[in-house]
Amino acid sequence: MAASVAAAARRLRRAIRRSPSWRGLSHRPLSSEPPAAKASAVRAAFLNFFRDRHGHRLVPSASVRPRGDPSLLFVNAGMNQFKPIFLGTVDPRSEMAGFRRVANSQKCVRAGGHHNDLEDVGRDLSHHTFFEMLGNWAFGGEYFKEEACNMAWELLTQVYGIPEERLWISYFDGDPKAGLDPDLETRDIWLSLGVPASRVLSFGPQENFWEMGDTGPCGPCTEIHYDLAGGVGAPQLVELWNLVFMQHNREADGSLQPLPQRHVDTGMGLERLVAVLQGKHSTYDTDLFSPLLNAIQQGCRAPPYLGRVGVADEGRTDTAYRVVADHIRTLSVCISDGIFPGMSGPPLVLRRILRRAVRFSMEILKAPPGFLGSLVPVVVETLGDAYPELQRNSAQIANLVSEDEAAFLASLERGRRIIDRTLRTLGPSDMFPAEVAWSLSLCGDLGLPLDMVELMLEEKGVQLDSAGLERLAQEEAQHRARQAEPVQKQGLWLDVHALGELQRQGVPPTDDSPKYNYSLRPSGSYEFGTCEAQVLQLYTEDGTAVASVGKGQRCGLLLDRTNFYAEQGGQASDRGYLVRAGQEDVLFPVARAQVCGGFILHEAVAPECLRLGDQVQLHVDEAWRLGCMAKHTATHLLNWALRQTLGPGTEQQGSHLNPEQLRLDVTTQTPLTPEQLRAVENTVQEAVGQDEAVYMEEVPLALTAQVPGLRSLDEVYPDPVRVVSVGVPVAHALDPASQAALQTSVELCCGTHLLRTGAVGDLVIIGDRQLSKGTTRLLAITGEQAQQARELGQSLAQEVKAATERLSQGSRDVAEALRLSKDIGRLIEAVETAVMPQWQRRELLATVKMLQRRANTAIRKLQMGQAAKKTQELLERHSKGPLIVDTVSAESLSVLVKVVRQLCEQAPSTSVLLLSPQPMGKVLCACQVAQGAMPTFTAEAWALAVCSHMGGKAWGSRVVAQGTGSTTDLEAALSIAQTYALSQL
């Protein structure tokens, strides 16, 4: 038996894959009696099974926009939202902290980043960029291997009715290098459930050891596979379900340590499960996709979808069907979760997905313009019941898709014209310039995929400069790296082991309620109380727990209570100092505070020895804290003012603030106009001027669920949760009948705030830019900084007014006009870089750039007049002949070129070269060769001969050229010009 099992294992190693292509499948039914269950029923059966039979809590799918996880472009697995539990960093007061056994259907996107299926979509019958992952979890040892395997087997065989003989199992075979034994416990569980040993196979860490990333929780996994062949011929196995048993932690040095708590994390792709249960040979043949495929055929009048792949798919029609159907699902889900096509990060990936869908629909399926947007209602009909946000945002999704499709088609037409124009300038063997291709690409101006540019060139028989393109890509990557926001230095941190040890010791989470202990004096200033605390734990820089720290040592302090605000919710951490009881003259500076699983870790430098059990007194930096309070209250007012001005659809996407400035990202349908920016500022100023009270209160989270207008973010909130209300007491604001939250700022927020709005002083929006289509980032300042910004704005407005008056008066000569143009150029730079109201910057820039255009027009007119005058002087000086070589005074090279051109227009058979002496011995040169003197005599060679003699350079064409040099002997330069010309004529 052992030998036959080993032989089967060898035969099946190639059959077991995480993402099978499902090519060339048998046309036998995938199940002997496939139920006619719809996908929605399959999803519901999974959730009901775990809720009703096994007591799991059902939790909604998280957004596909990762929550506070910069390591991900998109949520790509069901476990992503539960990372804080696995890492031990979950807020103990949050709802999530109480999770023990949960189940859900999670929206997942795998496009870009480590898990990227984008380019595979369409080529086979199974890959998707968007899919649904069904999962069940057990946290903190709620249950483990035996229960997880039993539940999975029960669901598949008894609820879904999959024949047992078609299910195969893989388990972890151990890893001697890592010191891990085979997972014989899991093997024995499957054998006890009646799975024959011949269908229970062992594999190594690559197949059956799951890791979250380079570091973090990990563990062996067991996978359930389905045999597509059904016992006919060699098994064709596809993975259905992966059960991960998290029991280790991968350390930074690569070693494995036991986790303080064990967890179960399972995931099963809904699309693949539905294909099995509906007896389909492809996920695209299920009712998750068939409505879309039908709509595509009707909208494009293409041949019907036949499910072909590879060479059998003539014209790639079926590939295009799969691409469009998959991509419109991904686009709809991402946009409904607030990710819009843009220029970097996830928005750039989404832009590529949209343009890939447009290409396939337009080029292969011959879809009419606006076709993609027409598919959105079909997606909503298919997925909307499971994910209501699709129904709420269906109109916005369709509009964004249609707008971006139209923009892409316009870019494509313009790109064709640019390619044609460029090709006319190339020789027969010239390669297409990399710079032009780059400007056409997604990384350049037009946003065309590079492979599409290459295809367009291939159709015209032209080769692209690939080496040059690679160089430009490297330069772009280096530029982005330089422009990227600096990564904040990682401070001291409590890892999963340190947190587990604290919990094992029964150390309670830090009481940080004293951070709210401050009051307003009658004078209007704030009084911040101190906080008495005890040192519970000390950590060295590498995270080692110690009993004491010495002089000059950087360390982490864990106290029983604190009045320091730890960085969270977009607000910067407090800073300040602490002193030991009875030794108030020795200050321990605290640089910042961080929250780690409910514990507040203070990062400090010890000027003297500090020990466990020491009593300390904490003092926050009052100016820093007050600056954060003002910015945070101002952020709430700004958020409210935006909704008042732009409408209730304006949602906050994120924020960050410190005492210097605040940053707010919001959803906007279009970029804000100067009038809207000014209106938003005025609304905030009104609230500030009324000096309204700011009410703060902790309430049960359930009370905030149905309050119209209440602002909250896609975050995990503690329970009870803190509510911040401007001008209205919290109890009144939370009364749904009051509608108060629609009339003022009411938000869920753990931050520290002013007690009255008047202390904001003023607010000025100093910058705005679109992060992506539909998302705008605003930068703002408050108080005295805001007043200074307004004053600077007024000062620049006066300068623009003065420049307007100067331009209206006109210039006497070219030199004066040039000085005015330079002054206007400096004024443009000053307006662009000044810290001033953004609405005013936009208005002034529009004015001053118009002035620049008028100034340049005036310069050209003066230069033309000057050139005409000098032309007449030269014509009078020189008799008719084949050459004019002379000197003339000219303020600039452009004037000199104009004189040369006017001379040649009036004397077409004459070749002209003029030199113009400038200060410091510099000489300008311009020349034009008569048509009859070419091709032996060229302007470029003539200018080069003269400028080289003067130690300079020249450039131009066969007809017209110019250059510069330096000489004190103009006569010699003129002689060179005369001699060279006569030798060529």
PDB file of C-alpha atoms in Angstrom, residues 485-493 541 554 567 591-592 594 603:
ATOM      1  CA  GLU A 485       7.283  60.000   0.720  1.00  0.00           C
ATOM      2  CA  PRO A 486      10.111  59.089   3.078  1.00  0.00           C
ATOM      3  CA  VAL A 487       9.394  55.957   5.041  1.00  0.00           C
ATOM      4  CA  GLN A 488       9.046  56.811   8.685  1.00  0.00           C
ATOM      5  CA  LYS A 489      11.756  55.235  10.770  1.00  0.00           C
ATOM      6  CA  GLN A 490      10.419  52.158  12.495  1.00  0.00           C
ATOM      7  CA  GLY A 491      10.397  52.797  16.212  1.00  0.00           C
ATOM      8  CA  LEU A 492      10.336  50.337  19.039  1.00  0.00           C
ATOM      9  CA  TRP A 493       7.583  47.794  18.625  1.00  0.00           C
ATOM     10  CA  GLU A 541      15.843  48.799  21.197  1.00  0.00           C
ATOM     11  CA  ARG A 554      17.033  54.333  24.113  1.00  0.00           C
ATOM     12  CA  GLU A 567      -0.311  57.768  16.939  1.00  0.00           C
ATOM     13  CA  ALA A 591       9.890  61.052  21.453  1.00  0.00           C
ATOM     14  CA  ARG A 592       6.645  59.287  20.633  1.00  0.00           C
ATOM     15  CA  GLN A 594       2.671  53.839  19.804  1.00  0.00           C
ATOM     16  CA  GLU A 603       9.849  55.617  23.206  1.00  0.00           C
TER      17      GLU A 603
END
